[in-house]
Coordinates of C-alpha atoms in Angstrom, one line a residue:
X1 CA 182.8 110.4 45.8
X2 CA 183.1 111.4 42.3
X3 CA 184.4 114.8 41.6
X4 CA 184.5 117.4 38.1
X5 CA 187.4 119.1 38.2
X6 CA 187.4 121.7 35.8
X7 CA 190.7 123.6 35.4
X8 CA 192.4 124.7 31.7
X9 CA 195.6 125.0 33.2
X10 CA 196.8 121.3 32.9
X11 CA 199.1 121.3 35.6
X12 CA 197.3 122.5 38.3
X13 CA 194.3 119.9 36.9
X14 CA 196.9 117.5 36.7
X15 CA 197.8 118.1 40.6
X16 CA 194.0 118.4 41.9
X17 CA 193.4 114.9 40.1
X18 CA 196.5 113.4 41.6
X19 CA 195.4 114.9 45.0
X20 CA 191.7 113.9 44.9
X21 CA 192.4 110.5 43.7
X22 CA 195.0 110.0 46.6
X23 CA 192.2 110.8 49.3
X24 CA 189.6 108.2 47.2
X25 CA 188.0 110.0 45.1
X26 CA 187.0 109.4 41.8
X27 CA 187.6 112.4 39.5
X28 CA 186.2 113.0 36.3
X29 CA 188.6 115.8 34.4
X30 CA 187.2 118.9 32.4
X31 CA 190.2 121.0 30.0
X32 CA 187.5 124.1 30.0
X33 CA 184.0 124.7 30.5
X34 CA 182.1 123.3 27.8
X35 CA 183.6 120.0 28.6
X36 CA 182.9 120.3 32.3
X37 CA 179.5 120.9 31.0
X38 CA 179.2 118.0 29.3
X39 CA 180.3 115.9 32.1
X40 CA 177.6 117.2 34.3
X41 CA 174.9 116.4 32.0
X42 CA 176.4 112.8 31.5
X43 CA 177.7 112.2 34.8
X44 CA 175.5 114.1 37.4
X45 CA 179.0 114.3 40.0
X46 CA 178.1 115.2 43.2
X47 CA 181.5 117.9 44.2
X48 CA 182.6 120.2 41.1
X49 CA 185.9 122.1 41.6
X50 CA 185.7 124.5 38.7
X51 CA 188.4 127.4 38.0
X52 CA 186.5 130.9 37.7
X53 CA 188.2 132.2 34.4
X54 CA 187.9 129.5 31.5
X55 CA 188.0 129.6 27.7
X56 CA 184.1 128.4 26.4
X57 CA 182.2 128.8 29.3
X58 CA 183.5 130.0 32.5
X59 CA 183.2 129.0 36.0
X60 CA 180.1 130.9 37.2
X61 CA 177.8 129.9 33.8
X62 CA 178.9 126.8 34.2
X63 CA 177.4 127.2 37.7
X64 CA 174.0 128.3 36.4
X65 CA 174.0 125.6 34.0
X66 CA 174.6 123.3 37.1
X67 CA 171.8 124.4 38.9
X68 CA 169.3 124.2 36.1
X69 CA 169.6 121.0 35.8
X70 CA 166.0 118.9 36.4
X71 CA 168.1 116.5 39.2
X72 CA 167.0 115.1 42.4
X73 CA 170.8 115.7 43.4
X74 CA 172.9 118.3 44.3
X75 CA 175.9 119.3 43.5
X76 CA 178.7 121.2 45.8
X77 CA 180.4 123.3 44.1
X78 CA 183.7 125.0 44.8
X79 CA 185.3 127.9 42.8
X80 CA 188.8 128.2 42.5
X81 CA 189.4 132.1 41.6
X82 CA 192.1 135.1 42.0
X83 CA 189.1 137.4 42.6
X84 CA 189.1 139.2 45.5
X85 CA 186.8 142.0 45.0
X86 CA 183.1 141.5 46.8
X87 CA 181.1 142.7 43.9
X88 CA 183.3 139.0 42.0
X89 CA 182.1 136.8 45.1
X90 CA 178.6 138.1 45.1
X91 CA 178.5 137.0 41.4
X92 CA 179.9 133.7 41.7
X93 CA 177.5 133.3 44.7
X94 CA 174.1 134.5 42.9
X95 CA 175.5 131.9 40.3
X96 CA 175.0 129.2 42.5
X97 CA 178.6 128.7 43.7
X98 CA 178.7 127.1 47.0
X99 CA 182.0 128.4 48.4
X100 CA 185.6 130.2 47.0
X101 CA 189.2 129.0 47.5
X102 CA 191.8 131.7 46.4
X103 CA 194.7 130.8 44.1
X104 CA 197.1 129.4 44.7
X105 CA 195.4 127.4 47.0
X106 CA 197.2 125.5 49.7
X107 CA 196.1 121.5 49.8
X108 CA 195.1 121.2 53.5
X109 CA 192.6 124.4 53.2
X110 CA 191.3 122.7 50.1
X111 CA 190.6 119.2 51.6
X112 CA 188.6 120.9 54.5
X113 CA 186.3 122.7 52.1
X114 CA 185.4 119.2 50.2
X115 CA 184.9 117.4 53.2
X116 CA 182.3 120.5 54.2
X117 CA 181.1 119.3 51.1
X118 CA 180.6 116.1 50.9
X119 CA 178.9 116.4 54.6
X120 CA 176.4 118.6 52.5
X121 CA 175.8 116.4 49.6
X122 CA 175.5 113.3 52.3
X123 CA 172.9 115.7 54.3
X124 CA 171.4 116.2 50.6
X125 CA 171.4 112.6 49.6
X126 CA 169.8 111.8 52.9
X127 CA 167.0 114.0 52.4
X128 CA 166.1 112.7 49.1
X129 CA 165.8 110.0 50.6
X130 CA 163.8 110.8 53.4
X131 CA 161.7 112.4 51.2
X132 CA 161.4 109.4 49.0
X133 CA 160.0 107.5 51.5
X134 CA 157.5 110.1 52.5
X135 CA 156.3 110.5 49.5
X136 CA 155.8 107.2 49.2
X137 CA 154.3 106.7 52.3
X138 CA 151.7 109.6 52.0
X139 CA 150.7 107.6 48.4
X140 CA 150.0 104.6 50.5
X141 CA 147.8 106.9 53.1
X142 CA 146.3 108.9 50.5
X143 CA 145.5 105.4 48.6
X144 CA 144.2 104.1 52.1
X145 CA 142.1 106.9 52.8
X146 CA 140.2 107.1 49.0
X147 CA 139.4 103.3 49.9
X148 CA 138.0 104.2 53.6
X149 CA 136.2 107.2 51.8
X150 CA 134.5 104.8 49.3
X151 CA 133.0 102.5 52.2
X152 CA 131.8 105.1 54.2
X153 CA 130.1 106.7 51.2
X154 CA 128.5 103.1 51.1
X155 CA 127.2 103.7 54.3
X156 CA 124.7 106.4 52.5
X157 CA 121.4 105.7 51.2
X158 CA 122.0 104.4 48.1
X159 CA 118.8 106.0 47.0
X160 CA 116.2 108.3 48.5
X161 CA 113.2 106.6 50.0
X162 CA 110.4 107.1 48.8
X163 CA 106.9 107.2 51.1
X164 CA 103.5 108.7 50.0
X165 CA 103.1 110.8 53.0
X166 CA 106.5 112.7 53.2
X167 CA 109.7 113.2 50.8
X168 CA 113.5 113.0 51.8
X169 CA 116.4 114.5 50.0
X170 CA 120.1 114.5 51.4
X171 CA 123.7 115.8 50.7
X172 CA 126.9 114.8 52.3
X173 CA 129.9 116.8 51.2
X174 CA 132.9 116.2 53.5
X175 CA 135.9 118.9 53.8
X176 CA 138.3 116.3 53.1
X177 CA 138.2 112.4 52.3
X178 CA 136.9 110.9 55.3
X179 CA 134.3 112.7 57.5
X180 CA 132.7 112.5 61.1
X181 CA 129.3 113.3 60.1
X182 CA 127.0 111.0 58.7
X183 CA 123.1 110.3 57.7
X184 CA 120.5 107.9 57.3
X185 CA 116.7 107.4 56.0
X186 CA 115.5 104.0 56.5
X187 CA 111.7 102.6 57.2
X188 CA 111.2 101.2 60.5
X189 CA 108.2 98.9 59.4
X190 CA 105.3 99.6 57.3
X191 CA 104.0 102.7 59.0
X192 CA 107.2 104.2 60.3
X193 CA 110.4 106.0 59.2
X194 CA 113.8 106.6 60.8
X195 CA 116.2 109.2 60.5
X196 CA 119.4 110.2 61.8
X197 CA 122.4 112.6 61.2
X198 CA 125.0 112.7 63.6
X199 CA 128.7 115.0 64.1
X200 CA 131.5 113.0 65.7
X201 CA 133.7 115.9 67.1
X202 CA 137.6 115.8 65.7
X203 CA 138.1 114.9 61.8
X204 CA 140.0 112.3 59.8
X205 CA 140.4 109.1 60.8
X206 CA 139.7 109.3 64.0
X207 CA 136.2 110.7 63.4
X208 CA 135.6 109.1 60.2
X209 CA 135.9 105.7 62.5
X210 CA 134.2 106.4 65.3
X211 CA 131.3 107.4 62.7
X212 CA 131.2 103.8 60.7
X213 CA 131.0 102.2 64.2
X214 CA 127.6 104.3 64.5
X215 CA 126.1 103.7 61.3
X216 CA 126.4 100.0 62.3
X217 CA 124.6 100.1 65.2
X218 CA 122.0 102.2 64.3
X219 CA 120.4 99.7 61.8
X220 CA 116.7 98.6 61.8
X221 CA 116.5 94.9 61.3
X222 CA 113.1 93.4 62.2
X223 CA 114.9 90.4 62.9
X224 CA 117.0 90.6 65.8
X225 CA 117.2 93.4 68.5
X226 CA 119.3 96.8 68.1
X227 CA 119.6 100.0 69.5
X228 CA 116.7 100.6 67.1
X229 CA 114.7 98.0 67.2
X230 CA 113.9 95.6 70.5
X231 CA 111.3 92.8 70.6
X232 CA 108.6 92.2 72.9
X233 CA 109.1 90.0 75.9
X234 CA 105.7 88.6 75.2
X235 CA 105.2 87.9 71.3
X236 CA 108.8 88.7 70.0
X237 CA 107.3 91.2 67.2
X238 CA 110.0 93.8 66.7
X239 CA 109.4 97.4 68.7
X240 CA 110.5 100.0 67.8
X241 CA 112.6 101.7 70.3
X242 CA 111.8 105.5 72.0
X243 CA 114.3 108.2 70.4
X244 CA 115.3 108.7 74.3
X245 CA 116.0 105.3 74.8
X246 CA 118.0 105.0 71.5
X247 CA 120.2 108.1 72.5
X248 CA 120.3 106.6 76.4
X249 CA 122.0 103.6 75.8
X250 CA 124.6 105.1 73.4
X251 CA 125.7 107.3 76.1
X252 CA 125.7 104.2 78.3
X253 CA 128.2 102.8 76.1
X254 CA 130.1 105.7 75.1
X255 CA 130.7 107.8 78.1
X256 CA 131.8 104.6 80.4
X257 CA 134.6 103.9 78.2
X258 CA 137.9 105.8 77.2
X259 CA 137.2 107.1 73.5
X260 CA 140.1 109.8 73.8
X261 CA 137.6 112.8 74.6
X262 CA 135.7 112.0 71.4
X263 CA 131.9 112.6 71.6
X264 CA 129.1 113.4 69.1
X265 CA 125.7 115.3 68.6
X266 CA 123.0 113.0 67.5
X267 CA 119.6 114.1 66.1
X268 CA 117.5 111.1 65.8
X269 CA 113.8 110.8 64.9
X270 CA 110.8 108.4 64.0
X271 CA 108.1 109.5 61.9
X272 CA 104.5 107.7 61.7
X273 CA 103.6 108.1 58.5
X274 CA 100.0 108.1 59.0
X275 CA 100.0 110.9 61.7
X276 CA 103.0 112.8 60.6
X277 CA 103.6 113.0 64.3
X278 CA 107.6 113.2 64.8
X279 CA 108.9 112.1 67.9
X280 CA 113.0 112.7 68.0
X281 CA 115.6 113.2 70.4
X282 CA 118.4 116.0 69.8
X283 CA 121.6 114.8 71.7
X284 CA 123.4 118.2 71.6
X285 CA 122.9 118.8 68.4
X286 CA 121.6 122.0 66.9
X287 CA 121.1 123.4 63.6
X288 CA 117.6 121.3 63.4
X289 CA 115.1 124.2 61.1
X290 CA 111.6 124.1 60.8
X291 CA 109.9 126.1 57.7
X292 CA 106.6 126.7 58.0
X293 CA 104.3 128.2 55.1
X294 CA 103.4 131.6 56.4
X295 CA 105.3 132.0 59.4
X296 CA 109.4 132.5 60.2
X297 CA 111.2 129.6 60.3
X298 CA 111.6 127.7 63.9
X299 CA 114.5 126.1 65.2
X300 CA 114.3 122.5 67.5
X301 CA 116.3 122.9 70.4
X302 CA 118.7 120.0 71.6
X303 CA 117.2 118.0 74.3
X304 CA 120.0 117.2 76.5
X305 CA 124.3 117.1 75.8
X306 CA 125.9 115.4 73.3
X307 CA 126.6 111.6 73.6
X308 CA 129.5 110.4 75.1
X309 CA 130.8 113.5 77.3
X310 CA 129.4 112.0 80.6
X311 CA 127.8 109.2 82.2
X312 CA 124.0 108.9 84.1
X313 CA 122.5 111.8 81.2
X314 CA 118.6 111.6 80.7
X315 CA 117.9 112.7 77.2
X316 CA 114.3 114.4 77.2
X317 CA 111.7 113.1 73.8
X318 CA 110.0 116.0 72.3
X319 CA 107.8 115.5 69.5
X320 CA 105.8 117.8 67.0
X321 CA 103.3 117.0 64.2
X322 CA 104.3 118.0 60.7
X323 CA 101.8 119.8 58.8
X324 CA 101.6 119.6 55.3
X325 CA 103.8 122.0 53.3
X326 CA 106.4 122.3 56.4
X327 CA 109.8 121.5 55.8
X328 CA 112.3 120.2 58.4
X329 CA 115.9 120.5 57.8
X330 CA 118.4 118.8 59.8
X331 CA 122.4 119.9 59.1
X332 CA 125.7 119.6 60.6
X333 CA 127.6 122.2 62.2
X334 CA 129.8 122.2 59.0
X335 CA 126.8 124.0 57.2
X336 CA 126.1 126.6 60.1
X337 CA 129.8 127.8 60.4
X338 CA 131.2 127.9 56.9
X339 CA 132.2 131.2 56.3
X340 CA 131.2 133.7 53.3
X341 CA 134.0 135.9 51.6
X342 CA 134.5 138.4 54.5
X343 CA 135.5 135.6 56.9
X344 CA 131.9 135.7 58.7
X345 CA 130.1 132.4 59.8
X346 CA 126.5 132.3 57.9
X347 CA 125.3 130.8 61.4
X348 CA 122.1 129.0 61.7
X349 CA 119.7 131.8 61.7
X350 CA 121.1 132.5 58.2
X351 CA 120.6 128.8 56.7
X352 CA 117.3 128.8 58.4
X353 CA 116.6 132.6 55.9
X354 CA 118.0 130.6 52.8
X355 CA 115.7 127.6 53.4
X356 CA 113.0 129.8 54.0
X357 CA 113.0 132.2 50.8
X358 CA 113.5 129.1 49.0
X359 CA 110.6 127.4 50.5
X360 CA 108.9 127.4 47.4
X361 CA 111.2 125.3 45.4
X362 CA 111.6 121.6 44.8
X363 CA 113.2 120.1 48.2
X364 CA 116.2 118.2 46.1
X365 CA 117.2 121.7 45.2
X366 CA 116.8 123.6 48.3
X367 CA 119.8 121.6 49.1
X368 CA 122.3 122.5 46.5
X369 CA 121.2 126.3 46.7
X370 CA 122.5 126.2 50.1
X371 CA 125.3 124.6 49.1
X372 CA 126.2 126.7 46.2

C-alpha cells in the first residue's frame, strides 16, 4: 500500500520510511507540508502519516486540503502529535484526521493503527466498487426501462379516431416510466366502436407487463377470432363479442393461473354509432363519469370484481344511450386519488365537479384542465 509520510524531522522520517518499507509498503516521503501536499495531488496515496506541527503547512491543513480533494478514494490518515489537550484532538479531528498516535510513538502501537487503516481504505475501495457496479447496473435498468416505456407508448392510439357521431380524446401520464394502466379506441367494423382502459394493480415492471399482454389480446381483427371479435359458426363474418363475454373469458384465463396476486379493473365498451346506444361491462373498475347538460354529473357503477381475483365470476352488461351533448369520462384510479397540496385525495366526486364546470369547453382540453 503506498503511504505519505510527512515528517520535517529527518530522522524520525527517515525511521518511519525504513519501518513502512520493511512491512511492504511503498512510501512516498514529504520534508514539510507543502510537499506532502503536493504528493497528494500527484499521487492520491491511500494511508498519510503526517506530523501535527510542520513548517508551510501543518498537519491538520494539510488534512483539510486532503479531504477537499474531488477523489473517488479515501485516504486514512494518521497524525503523529505531542498534543494532549482535548480542545488539540477535537481540531485535528474536525480537520478530517482519522486517528492520533502521541510522540514518541512506539512501533508496535503504530503498526496496529495502519493496519486499522488499511482495513478501512480496503472497506473504502470495496465500496467504490460496489458502487461502481450499481451505478452501472441501474444505467442498464434505467436504459432498459426508457426502451419498454417507448413500446408500450406504441401501444397508444397513434392518433384519435375520428367518427361523425361521437368524438374521443385521451391522456396517459404514468408516475414513472412504465405503467399498469392502459387505453384504447379502435372501430369494431363500420357501425361500431370499442373502448377500453384498464388498471393492472402493483407498478413497474410487473404491471407494466402484465398490461402489454392485455393490449394484445384485446385487438379487433376482422380476420381471425379474439377476445373481441368471434365468427359465426354459420357464415364466418366476424361478431363482435358481448362486453360480458369479453370480460368472462379474461377472468377464465386470469384467475385459473398463478399471476402472483396480480389482478386488474377493466372498463370495456362498444358503441353503435348509429344509436349511440353503449353497451360496456365495468370489471371492478370505478371512476367511470357521466356529464349530462343540465343535470349533476352520474357515475357508472362496476358491474361485477375485478378480473383475475377469483374463478366462476359472472360479469353483468349494462348499457345506456348517449344523448347528444353528454360526455362520458372513463379514468384510472391514479386520477381519483392524487392528492392536492394539503395531502387530501380529490376523489371521484371531485373529478366528476371539474368535468362538469368545464362541460362547456372543447373535450381535448377538459382533459389537461384536470390534469393541470
Amino acid at each position: 500500500m503506498r503511504i505519505l509520510v510527512a515528517e520535517d524531522d529527518d530522522v524520525t522520517r527517515l525511521r518511519l520510511q525504513r519501518m513502512l518499507e520493511a512491512g511492504g509498503h511503498e512510501v512516498l516521503p514529504a520534508a514539510d507540508g507543502l510537499q506532502a501536499w503536493d504528493v497528494s495531488q500527484a499521487e492520491r496515496p491511500a494511508l498519510v502519516v503526517s506530523d501535527w506541527m510542520m513548517p508551510g503547512l501543518d498537519g491538520p491543513e494539510l488534512v483539510r486540503r486532503i479531504r477537499s480533494l474531488d477523489d473517488d478514494g479515501y485516504a486514512y490518515v494518521l497524525l503523529l502529535t505531542s498534543k494532549s489537550e482535548n480542545t488539540d484532538l477535537v481540531a485535528g479531528i474536525d480537520a478530517g484526521a482519522d486517528d492520533f498516535l502521541s510522540k514518541p510513538f512506539d512501533p508496535i502501537v503504530l503498526r496496529a493503527r495502519l493496519d486499522a487503516g488499511k482495513r478501512i481504505v480496503d472497506l473504502q475501495r470495496d465500496l467504490a466498487q460496489r458502487n461502481s457496479e450499481l451505478q452501472a447496473a441501474n444505467a442498464r435498468m434505467s436504459s432498459d426501462l426508457a426502451a419498454a416505456a417507448e413500446i408500450q407508448r406504441a401501444l397508444l392510439p397513434v392518433e384519435v379516431p375520428r367518427f361523425t357521431a361521437v368524438e374521443f380524446a385521451w391522456r396517459l401520464r404514468p408516475c414513472s416510466e412504465l405503467a399498469g394502466d392502459l387505453l384504447n379506441v379502435f372501430a369494431l367494423d363500420a357501425g361500431h366502436v370499442g373502448f377500453y382502459l384498464f388498471d393492472v394493480s402493483g407498478q413497474g415492471v410487473p404491471a407494466a407487463l402484465l398490461a402489454v399482454t392485455l393490449s394484445r389480446m384485446l385487438v379487433a381483427d376482422p380476420n381471425q377470432s379474439t377476445l373481441l371479435m368471434r365468427k359465426d359458426h354459420v357464415d364466418a363474418r366476424p361478431r363482435i363479442a358481448p362486453p360480458a363475454e369479453v370480460a368472462l373469458r379474461l377472468n377464465e384465463r386470469f384467475a385459473k393461473r398463478s399471476m402472483r396476486g396480480q389482478f386488474f379493473s377493466l372498463f370495456y365498451g362498444v358503441l353503435d354509432l348509429r344509436t349511440r346506444d353503449l353497451r360496456y361491462v365495468s370489471a371492478g373498475h370505478s371512476g367511470v363519469i357521466l356529464v349530462r347538460g343540465g343535470e349533476p354529473p352520474g357515475l357508472l357503477d362496476a358491474t361485477g370484481p375485478p378480473i383475475g381475483v377469483t374463478s366462476g365470476v359472472r360479469y353483468a352488461e349494462r348499457s345506456i344511450v348517449l344523448e347528444s351533448g353528454q360526455r362520458l369520462y372513463v379514468c384510472s384510479d391514479g386520477t381519483t386519488r392524487a392528492h392536492d397540496p394539503q395531502g387530501r385525495p380529490y376523489g371521484v366526486e371531485q373529478v366528476a365537479r371539474a368535468f362538469d364546470d368545464d362541460r362547456s369547453r372543447p373535450l381535448d382540453e377538459t382533459l389537461e384542465r384536470l390534469l393541470e
